[in-house]
Coordinates of C-alpha atoms in Angstrom, one line a residue:
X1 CA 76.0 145.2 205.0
X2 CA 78.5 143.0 206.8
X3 CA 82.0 142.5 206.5
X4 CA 81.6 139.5 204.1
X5 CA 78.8 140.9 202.6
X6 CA 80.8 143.9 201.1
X7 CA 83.5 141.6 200.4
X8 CA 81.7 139.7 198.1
X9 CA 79.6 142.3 197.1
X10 CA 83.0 144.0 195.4
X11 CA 84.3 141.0 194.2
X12 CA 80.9 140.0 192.0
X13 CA 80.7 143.7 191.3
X14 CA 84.5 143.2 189.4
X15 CA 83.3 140.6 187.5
X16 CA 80.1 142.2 186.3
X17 CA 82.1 144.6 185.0
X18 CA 84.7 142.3 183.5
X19 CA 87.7 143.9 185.3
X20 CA 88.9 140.3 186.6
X21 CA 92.5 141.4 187.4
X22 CA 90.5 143.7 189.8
X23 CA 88.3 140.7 191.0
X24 CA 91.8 138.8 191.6
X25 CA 93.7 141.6 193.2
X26 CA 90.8 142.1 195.6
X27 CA 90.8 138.1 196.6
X28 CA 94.7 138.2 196.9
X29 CA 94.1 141.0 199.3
X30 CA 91.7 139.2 201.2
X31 CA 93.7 136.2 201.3
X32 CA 96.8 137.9 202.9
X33 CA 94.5 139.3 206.2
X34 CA 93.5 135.6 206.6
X35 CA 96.8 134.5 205.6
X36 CA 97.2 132.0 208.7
X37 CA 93.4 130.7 207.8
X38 CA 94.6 129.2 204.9
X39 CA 93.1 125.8 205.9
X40 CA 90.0 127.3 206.9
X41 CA 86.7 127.2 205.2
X42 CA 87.2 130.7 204.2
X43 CA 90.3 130.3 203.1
X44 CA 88.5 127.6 200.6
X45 CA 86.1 129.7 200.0
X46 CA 88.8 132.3 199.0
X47 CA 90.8 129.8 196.7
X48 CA 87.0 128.7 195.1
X49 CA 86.7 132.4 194.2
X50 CA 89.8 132.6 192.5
X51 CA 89.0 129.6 189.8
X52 CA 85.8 131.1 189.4
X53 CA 87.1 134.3 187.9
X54 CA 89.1 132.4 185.2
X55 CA 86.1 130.7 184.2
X56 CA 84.1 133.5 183.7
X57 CA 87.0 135.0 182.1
X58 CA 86.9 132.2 179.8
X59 CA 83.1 132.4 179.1
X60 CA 83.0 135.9 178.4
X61 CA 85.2 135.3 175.7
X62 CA 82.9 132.3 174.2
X63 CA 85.6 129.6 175.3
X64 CA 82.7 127.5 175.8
X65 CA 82.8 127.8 171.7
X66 CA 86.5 126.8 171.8
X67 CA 86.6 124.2 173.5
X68 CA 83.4 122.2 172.5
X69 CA 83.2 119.0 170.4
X70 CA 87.0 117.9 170.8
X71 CA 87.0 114.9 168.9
X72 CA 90.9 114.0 169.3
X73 CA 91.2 114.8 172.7
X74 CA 90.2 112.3 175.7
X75 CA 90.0 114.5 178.5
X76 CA 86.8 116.8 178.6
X77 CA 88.2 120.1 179.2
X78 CA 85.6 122.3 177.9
X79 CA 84.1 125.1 179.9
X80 CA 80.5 123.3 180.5
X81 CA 82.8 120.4 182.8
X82 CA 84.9 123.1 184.2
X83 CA 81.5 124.8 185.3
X84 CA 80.4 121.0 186.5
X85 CA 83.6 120.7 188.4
X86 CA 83.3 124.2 190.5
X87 CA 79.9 122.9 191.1
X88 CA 80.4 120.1 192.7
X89 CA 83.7 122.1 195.0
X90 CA 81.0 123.8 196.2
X91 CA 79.2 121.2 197.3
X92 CA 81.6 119.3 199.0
X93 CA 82.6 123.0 200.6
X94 CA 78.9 123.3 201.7
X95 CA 78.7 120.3 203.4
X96 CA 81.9 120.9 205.2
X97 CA 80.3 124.0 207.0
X98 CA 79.7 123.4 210.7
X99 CA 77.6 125.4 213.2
X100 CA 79.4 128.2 213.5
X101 CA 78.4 132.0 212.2
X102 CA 81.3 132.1 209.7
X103 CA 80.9 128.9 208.4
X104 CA 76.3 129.1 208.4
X105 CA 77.5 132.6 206.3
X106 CA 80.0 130.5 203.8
X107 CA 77.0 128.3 203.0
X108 CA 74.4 130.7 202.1
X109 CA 77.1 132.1 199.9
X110 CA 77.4 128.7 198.4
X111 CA 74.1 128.3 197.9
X112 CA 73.7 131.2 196.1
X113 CA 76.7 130.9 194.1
X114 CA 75.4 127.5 193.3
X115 CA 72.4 128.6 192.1
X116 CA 74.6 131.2 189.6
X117 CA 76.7 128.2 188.3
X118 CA 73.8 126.5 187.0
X119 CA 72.1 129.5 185.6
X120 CA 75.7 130.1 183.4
X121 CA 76.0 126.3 182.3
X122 CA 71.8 126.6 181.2
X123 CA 73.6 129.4 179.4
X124 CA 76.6 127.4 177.4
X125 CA 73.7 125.1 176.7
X126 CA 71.6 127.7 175.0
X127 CA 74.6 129.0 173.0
X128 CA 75.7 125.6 171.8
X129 CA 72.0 125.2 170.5
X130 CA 72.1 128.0 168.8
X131 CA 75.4 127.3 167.5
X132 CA 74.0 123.9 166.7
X133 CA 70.9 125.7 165.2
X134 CA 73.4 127.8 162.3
X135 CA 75.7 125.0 161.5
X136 CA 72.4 122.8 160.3
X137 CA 70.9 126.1 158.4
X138 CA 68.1 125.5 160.8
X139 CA 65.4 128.3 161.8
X140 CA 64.1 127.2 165.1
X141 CA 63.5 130.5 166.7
X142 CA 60.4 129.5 168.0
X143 CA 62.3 126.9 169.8
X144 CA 64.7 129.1 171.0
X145 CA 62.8 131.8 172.1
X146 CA 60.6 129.0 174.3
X147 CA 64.4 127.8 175.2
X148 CA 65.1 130.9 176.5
X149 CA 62.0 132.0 178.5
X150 CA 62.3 128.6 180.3
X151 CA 65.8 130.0 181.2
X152 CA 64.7 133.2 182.7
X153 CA 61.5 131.3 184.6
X154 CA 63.8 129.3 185.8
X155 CA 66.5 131.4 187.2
X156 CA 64.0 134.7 188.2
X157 CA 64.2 134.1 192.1
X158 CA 67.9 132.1 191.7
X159 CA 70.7 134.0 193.5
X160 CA 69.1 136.8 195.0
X161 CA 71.5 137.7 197.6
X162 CA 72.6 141.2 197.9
X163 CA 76.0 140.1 197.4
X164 CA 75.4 138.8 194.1
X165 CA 73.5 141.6 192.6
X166 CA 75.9 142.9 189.9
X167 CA 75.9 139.1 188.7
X168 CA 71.9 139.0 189.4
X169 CA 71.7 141.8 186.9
X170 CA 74.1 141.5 183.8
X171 CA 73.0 137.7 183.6
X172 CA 69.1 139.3 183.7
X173 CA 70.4 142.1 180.7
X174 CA 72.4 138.7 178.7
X175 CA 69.2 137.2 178.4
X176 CA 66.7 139.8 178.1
X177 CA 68.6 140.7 175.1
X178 CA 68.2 137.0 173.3
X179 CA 64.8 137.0 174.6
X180 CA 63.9 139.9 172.7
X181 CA 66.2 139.5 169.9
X182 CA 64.7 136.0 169.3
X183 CA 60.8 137.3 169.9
X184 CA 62.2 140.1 166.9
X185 CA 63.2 136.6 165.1
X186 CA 59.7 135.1 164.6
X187 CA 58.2 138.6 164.6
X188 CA 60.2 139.5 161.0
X189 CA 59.1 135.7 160.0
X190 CA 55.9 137.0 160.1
X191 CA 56.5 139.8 158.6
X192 CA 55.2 142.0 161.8
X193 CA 56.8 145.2 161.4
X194 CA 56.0 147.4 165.0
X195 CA 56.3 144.3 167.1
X196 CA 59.9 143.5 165.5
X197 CA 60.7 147.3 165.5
X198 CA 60.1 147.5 169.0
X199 CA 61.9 144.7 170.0
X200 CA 64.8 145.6 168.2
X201 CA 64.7 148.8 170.5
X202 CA 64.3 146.7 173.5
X203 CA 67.6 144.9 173.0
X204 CA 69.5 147.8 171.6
X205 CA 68.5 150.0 174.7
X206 CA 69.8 146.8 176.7
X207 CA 72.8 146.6 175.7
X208 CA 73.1 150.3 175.8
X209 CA 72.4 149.6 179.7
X210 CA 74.9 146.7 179.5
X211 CA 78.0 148.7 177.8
X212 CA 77.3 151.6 180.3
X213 CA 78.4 149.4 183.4
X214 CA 81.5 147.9 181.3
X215 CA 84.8 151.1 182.6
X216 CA 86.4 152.8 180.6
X217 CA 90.5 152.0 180.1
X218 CA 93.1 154.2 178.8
X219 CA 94.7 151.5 177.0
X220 CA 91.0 150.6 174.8
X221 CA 92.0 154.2 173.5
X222 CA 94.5 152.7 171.6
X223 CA 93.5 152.7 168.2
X224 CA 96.4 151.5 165.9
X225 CA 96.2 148.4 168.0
X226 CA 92.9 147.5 166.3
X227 CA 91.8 146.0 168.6
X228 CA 88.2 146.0 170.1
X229 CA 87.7 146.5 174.0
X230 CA 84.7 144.8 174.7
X231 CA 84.3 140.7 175.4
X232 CA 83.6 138.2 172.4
X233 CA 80.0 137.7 173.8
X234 CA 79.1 140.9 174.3
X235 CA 80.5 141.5 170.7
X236 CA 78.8 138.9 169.4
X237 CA 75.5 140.0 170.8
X238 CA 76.0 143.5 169.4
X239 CA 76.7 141.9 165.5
X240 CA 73.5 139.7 166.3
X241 CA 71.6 142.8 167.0
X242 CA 72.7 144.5 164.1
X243 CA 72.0 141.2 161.4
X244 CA 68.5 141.2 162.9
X245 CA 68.3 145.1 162.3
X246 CA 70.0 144.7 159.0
X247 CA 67.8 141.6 158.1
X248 CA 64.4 144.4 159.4
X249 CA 65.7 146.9 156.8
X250 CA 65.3 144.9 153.7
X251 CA 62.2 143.1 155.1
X252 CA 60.6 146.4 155.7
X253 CA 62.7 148.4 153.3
X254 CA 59.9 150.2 151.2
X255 CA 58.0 151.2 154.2
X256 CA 60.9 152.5 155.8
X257 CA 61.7 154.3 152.5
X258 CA 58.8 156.2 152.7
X259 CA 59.6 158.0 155.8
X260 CA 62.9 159.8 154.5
X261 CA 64.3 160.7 150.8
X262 CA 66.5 158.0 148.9
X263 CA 69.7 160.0 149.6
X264 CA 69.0 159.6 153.7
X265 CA 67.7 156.1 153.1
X266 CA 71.2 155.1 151.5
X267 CA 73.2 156.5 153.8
X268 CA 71.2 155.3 156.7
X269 CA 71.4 151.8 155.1
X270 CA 75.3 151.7 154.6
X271 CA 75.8 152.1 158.3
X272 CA 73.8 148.7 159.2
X273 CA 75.6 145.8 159.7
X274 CA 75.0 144.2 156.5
X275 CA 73.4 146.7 153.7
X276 CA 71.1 143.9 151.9
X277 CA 69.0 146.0 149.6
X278 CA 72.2 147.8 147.8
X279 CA 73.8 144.7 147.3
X280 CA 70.5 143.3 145.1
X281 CA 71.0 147.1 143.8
X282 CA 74.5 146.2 142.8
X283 CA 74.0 142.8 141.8
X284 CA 71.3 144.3 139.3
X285 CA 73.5 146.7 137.8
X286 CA 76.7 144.7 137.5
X287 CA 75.4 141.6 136.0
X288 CA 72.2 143.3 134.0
X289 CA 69.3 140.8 136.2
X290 CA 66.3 141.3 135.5
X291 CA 64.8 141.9 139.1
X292 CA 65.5 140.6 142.8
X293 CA 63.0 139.6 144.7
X294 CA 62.5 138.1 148.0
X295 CA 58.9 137.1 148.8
X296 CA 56.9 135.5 151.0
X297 CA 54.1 131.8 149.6
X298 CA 51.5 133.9 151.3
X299 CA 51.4 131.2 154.7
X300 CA 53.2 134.1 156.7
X301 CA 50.9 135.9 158.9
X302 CA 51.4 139.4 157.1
X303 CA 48.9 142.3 158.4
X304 CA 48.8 143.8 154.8
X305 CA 46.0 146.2 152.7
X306 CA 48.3 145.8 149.6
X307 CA 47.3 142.9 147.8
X308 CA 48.8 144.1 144.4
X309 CA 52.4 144.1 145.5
X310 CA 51.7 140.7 148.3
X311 CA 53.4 138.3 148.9
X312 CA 56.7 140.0 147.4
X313 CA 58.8 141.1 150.4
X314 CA 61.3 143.7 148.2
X315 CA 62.3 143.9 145.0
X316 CA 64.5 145.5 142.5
X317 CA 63.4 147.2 140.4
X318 CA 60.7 147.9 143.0
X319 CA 57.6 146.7 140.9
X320 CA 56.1 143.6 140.1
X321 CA 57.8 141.6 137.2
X322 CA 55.6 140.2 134.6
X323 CA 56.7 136.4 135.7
X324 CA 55.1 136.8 139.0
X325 CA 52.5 133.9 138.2
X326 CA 55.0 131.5 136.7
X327 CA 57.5 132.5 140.0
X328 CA 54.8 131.3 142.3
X329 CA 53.9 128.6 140.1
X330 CA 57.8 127.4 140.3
X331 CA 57.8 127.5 144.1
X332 CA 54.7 125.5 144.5
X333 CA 56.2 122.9 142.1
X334 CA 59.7 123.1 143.3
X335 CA 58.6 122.5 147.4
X336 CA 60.3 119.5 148.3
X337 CA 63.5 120.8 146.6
X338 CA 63.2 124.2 148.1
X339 CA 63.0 122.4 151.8
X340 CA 66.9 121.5 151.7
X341 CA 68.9 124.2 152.9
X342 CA 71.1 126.0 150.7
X343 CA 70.1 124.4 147.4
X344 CA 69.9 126.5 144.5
X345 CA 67.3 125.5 141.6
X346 CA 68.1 127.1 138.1
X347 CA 65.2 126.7 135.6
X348 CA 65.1 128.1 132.5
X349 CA 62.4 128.7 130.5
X350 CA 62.7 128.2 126.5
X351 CA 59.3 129.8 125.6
X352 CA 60.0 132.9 127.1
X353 CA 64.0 132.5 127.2
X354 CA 64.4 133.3 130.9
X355 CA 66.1 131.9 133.7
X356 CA 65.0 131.1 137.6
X357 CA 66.8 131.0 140.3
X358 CA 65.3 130.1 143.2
X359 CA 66.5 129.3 146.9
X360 CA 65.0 129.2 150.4
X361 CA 66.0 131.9 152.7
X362 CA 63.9 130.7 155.5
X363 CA 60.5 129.1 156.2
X364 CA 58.0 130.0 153.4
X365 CA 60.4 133.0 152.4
X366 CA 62.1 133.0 149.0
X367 CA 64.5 134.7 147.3
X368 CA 64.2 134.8 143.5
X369 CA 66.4 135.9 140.8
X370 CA 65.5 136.5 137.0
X371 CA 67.6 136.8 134.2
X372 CA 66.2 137.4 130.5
X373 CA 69.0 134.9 129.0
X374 CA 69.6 131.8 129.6
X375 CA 72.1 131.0 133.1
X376 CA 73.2 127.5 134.5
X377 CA 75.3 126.7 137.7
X378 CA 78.6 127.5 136.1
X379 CA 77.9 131.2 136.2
X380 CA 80.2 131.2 140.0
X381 CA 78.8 134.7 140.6
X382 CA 75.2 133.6 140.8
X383 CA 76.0 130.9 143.1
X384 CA 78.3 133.6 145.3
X385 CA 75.8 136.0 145.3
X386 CA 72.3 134.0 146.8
X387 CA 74.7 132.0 148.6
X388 CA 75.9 135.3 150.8
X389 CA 72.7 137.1 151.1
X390 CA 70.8 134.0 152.5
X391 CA 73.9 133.3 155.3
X392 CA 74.0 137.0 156.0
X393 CA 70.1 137.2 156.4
X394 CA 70.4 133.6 158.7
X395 CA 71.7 134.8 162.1
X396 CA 74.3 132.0 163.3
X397 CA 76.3 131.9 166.5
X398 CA 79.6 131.3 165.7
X399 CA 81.7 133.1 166.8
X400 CA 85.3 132.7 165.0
X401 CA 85.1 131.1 161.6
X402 CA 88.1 130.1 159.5
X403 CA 87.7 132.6 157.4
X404 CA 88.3 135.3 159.9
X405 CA 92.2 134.3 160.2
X406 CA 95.4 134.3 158.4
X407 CA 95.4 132.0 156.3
X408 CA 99.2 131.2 156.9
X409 CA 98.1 131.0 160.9
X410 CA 95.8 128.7 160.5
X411 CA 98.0 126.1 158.5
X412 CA 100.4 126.3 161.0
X413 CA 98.6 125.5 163.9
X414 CA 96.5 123.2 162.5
X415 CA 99.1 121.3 161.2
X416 CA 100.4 121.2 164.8
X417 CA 97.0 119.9 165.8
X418 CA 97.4 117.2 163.7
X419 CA 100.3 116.4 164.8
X420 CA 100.2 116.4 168.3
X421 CA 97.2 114.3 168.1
X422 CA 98.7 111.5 166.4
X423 CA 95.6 110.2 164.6
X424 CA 96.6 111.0 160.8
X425 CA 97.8 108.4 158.5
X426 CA 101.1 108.9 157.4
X427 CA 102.9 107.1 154.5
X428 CA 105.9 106.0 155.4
X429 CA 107.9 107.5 151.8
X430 CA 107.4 111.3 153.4
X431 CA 110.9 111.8 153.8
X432 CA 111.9 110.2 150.3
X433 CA 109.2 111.6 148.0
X434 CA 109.7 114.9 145.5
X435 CA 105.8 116.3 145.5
X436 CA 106.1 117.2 141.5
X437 CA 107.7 116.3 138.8
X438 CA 109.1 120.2 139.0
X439 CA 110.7 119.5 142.4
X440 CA 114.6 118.2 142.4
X441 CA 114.6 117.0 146.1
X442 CA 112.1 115.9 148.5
X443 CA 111.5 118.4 150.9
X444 CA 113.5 119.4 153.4
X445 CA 110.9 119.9 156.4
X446 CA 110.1 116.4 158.0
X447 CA 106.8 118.0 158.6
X448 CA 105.5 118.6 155.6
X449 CA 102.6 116.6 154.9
X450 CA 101.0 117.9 157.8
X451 CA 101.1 120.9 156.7
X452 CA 100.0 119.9 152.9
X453 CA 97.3 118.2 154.9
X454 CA 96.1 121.2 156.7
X455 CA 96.3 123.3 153.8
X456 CA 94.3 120.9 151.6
X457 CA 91.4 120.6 154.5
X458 CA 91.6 124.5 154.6
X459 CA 91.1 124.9 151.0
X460 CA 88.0 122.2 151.1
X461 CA 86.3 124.7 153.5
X462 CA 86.5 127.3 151.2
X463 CA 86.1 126.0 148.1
X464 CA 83.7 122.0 148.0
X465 CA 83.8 119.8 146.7
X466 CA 87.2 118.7 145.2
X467 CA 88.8 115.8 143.8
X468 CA 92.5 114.2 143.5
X469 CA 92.5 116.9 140.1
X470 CA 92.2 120.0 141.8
X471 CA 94.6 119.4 144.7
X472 CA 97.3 118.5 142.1
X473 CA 96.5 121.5 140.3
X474 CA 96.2 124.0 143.8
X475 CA 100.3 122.6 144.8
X476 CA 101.1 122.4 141.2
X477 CA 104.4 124.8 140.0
X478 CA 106.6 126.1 137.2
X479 CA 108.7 123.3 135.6
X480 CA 112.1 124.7 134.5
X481 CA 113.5 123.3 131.3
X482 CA 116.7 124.5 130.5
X483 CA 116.5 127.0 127.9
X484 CA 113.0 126.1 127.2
X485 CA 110.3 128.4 128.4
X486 CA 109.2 126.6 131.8
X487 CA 105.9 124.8 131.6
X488 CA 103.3 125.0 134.7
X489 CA 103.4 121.2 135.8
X490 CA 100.9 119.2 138.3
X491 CA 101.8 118.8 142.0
X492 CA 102.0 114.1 142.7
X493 CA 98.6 112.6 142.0
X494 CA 99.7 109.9 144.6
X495 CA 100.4 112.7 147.3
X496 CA 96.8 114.0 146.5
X497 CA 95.4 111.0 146.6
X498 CA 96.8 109.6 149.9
X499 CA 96.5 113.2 151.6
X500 CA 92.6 113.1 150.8
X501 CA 92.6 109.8 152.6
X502 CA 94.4 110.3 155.7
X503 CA 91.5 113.3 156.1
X504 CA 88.6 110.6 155.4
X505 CA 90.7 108.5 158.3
X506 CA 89.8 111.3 160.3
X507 CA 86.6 112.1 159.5
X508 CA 86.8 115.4 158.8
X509 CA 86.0 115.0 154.8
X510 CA 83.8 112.6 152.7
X511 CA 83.0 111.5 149.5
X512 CA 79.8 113.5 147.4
X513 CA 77.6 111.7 145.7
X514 CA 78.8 113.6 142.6
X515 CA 82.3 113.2 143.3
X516 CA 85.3 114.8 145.1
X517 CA 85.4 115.4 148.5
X518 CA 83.7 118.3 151.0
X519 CA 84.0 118.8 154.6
X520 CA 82.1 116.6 157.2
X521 CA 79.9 118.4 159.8
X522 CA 82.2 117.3 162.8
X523 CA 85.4 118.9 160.4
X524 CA 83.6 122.2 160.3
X525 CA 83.2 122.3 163.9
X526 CA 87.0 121.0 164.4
X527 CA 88.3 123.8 162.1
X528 CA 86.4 126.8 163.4
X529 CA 87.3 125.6 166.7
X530 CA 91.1 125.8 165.6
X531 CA 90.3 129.2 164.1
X532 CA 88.7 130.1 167.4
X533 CA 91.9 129.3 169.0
X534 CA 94.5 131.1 166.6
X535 CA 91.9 133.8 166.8
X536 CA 92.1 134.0 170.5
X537 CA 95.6 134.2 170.6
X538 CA 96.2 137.2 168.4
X539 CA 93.8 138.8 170.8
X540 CA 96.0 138.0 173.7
X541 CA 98.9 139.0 171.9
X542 CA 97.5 142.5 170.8
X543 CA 96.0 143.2 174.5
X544 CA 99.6 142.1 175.9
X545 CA 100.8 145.1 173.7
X546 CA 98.4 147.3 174.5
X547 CA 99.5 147.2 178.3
X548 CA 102.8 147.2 177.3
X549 CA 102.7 150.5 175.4
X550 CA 100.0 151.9 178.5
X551 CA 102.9 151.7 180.7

């Protein structure tokens, strides 16, 4: 192997491994034995190398995620252009290359490298589709397992140099491991049991493989820190793994049940990433259901000798309810309202004095829920409950959602955002107005309808739809009168009002056809993006410690 050869060789291998201080230290080191080259194509070459490892840095820790769909900002800064942008350096560094051995060298290395660039930005495309793919409740894995093979057709003979082997071989593990995660996808749509079992395997053992090449480091020992060594996509990958494992073990749970007692089943079960079947367990129990089942309209391709128990999936209690006919009978008539995503039918039956519920999960799979009394939409814990199996059993990219930060945090910097942007509508009787009728001065922070903006768009992503009443009562307070007892009083109707339409302005809530207000598709993506962010930061913050205390 030449001199360059090794060179690169350890530097690709430092990135594989995602030790990119390494990968800088060993360019820096290069750079200073051709420190009066600077100007020369290797020196470029060096300097090209350098940008490249904060880029990878960057998508190893999904900032193509972070960065995407910036509505507010003009510049496109997001990791896909940064990708674009190294690309086309390296083609104005290729055509720069003259005659000369060095130089012939330089621009098979930029070939290659080339060739790796548009292997990563195929990448950021499949993981913004996929993204895409769980913000619409869509189940396109057929799609995306075609997506993916294209991908790996594509790229099979791509930068095959033996200095970009390490690279050659963790990109080959990254999407071997959504190939067969997705093929396990349409498999447990099926309802194939070895083909998804095996497939499982495949990616587990993959990124088995993968981990195994990722070092060790004395300060990932650090466990108070709480903090988890191993890149956002990797980690990602790993709780994708374990949803479509989880989302196997209910599938296939009394088949699997049969192999071991119910003491070992339940313990096995409570170590997946989400333990489905003991929450329709618990659900049963706590609210006195009559059963849980999930279950199939028989157009699943299902290799099955038990016809008396087809097409139920699992159930709880694990036998056939007496209402199976009128269940099926519901779905058939229901179809066109089962097709939306996320709608929940309630139908109640006076002759027998039962009630349905019914929602999709996915494709021509159901989940069912029957109660021997009479329910309606206002029972919350219903809702709650359907609503969180079917997202945990839909396997979505995403990454950081607002709900995986502070609270507090979030505000805060998303009422910066606003801010700094200089988009939202703001009345000009901020720095007069009391908020209540409780309040004795206006307040004394100049930016405080930001924030009373972000906190009203937060709560609207937890809690849809809402009107001008709720937000009242959310910042309402304690009146004080005197010697009175106080008296809880309503936040300014006109505040509410106007703060509800500054968002609209900016698009990120709109008015239901019911009323009130709920979050827009493009303000979903702009707050988890901000979470993303906030998110990120801890994780810099908590690493930052970690070396300090190493030391």
């Amino acid at each position: 192997m030449d001199k360059e050869d090794l060179f690169l060789h350890t530097y690709f291998t430092h990135l594989s491994q995602i030790s990119y201080d390494k990968a800088k230290e060993h360019v820096e080191k290069e750079k200073e034995i051709y420190k009066g080259a600077q100007l020369s194509l290797w020196g470029t070459f060096l300097n090209f190398l350098h940008h490249l490892i904060l880029t990878e840095k960057s998508y190893i820790e999904l900032g193509f995620l972070q960065t995407k769909n910036k509505s507010f900002l003009r510049k496109d800064n997001s990791l896909r252009s940064i990708y674009e942008s190294l690309r086309s350096d390296l083609r104005k560094l290729e055509d720069n290359c003259k005659s000369t051995v060095t130089d012939r060298r330089v621009q098979h290395y930029c070939q290659n490298i080339y060739q790796f660039l548009n292997a990563r930005i195929n990448m950021i495309d499949l993981y913004e589709r996929i993204y895409t793919m769980g913000l619409n409740n869509q189940f396109m894995y057929a799609d995306m397992l075609k997506y993916v093979q294209n991908i790996i057709e594509k790229h099979s003979l791509d930068f095959t140099d033996i200095s970009l082997t390490p690279v050659k071989a963790t990109f080959g593990l990254e999407i071997e491991i959504l190939e067969q995660l997705f093929k396990a996808l349409t498999e447990l749509q099926r309802l194939q049991f070895l083909p998804s079992l095996a497939l499982i395997h495949g990616a587990h053992t993959r990124l088995a493989l993968w981990e195994s090449k990722i070092p060790n480091r004395e300060n990932w020992k650090i466990s108070f820190l709480k903090n988890n060594p191993l890149p956002a996509l990797f980690q990602w990958l790993q709780k994708l793994k374990g949803s479509v494992l989880s989302k196997f073990s209910l599938y296939f749970h009394d088949t699997l049940a049969q192999q071991t007692t119910p003491t070992d089943m339940r313990h096995l079960c409570a170590k997946l990433h989400h333990d489905h079947y003991q929450k329709m367990v618990s659900f049963h129990r706590k609210y006195e259901a009559a059963c849980v089942i999930l279950l199939s309209d028989n157009q699943v391709s299902c290799d099955t000798t038990d016809y008396d128990s087809f097409p139920i999936i699992v159930s709880y209690p694990p036998r056939s309810p007496p209402q199976l006919d009128t269940i099926l009978k519901m779905i058939s008539e229901t179809t066109d309202e089962l097709a939306i995503v996320d709608k929940i039918i309630y139908k109640f039956s006076s002759q027998s004095q039962c009630t349905y519920i019914l929602t999709t999960v996915e494709p021509n799979i159901y989940l069912v829920v029957l109660f021997e009394s009479k329910k309606s939409e206002k029972d919350a814990f219903i809702g709650n409950f359907v609503t969180e199996i079917c997202t945990n059993l839909r396997q979505k990219m995403p990454s950081v959602t607002l709900k995986d930060v502070d609270q507090h945090k979030f505000v805060k910097a998303f009422a910066q955002f606003l801010k700094k942007t200089g988009k939202l509508r703001v009345p000009e009787w901020v720095d007069l107005v009391k908020t209540s009728r409780a309040k004795e001065l206006a307040p004394y922070d100049p930016d405080w309808y930001y924030t009373r903006c972000a906190a009203v768009v937060r709560h609207i992503y937890m809690r849809s739809p809402i009107g001008v009443g709720s937000v009242t009562k959310i910042f309402g307070t304690r009146k004080r009168n005197g010697t009175k007892p106080s008296h809880f009083c309503r936040s300014a109707g006109s505040i509410a009002r106007k703060v509800l339409q500054s968002l609209e302005g900016l698009k990120l809530i709109e008015k239901t056809p019911t009323g009130g207000r709920e979050l827009t598709q493009q303000g979903r993506r702009d707050l988890d993006r901000i979470a993303a962010q906030v998110k990120a930061k801890e994780r810099k913050a908590l690493k930052s410690a970690a070396a300090v205390i190493a030391l």
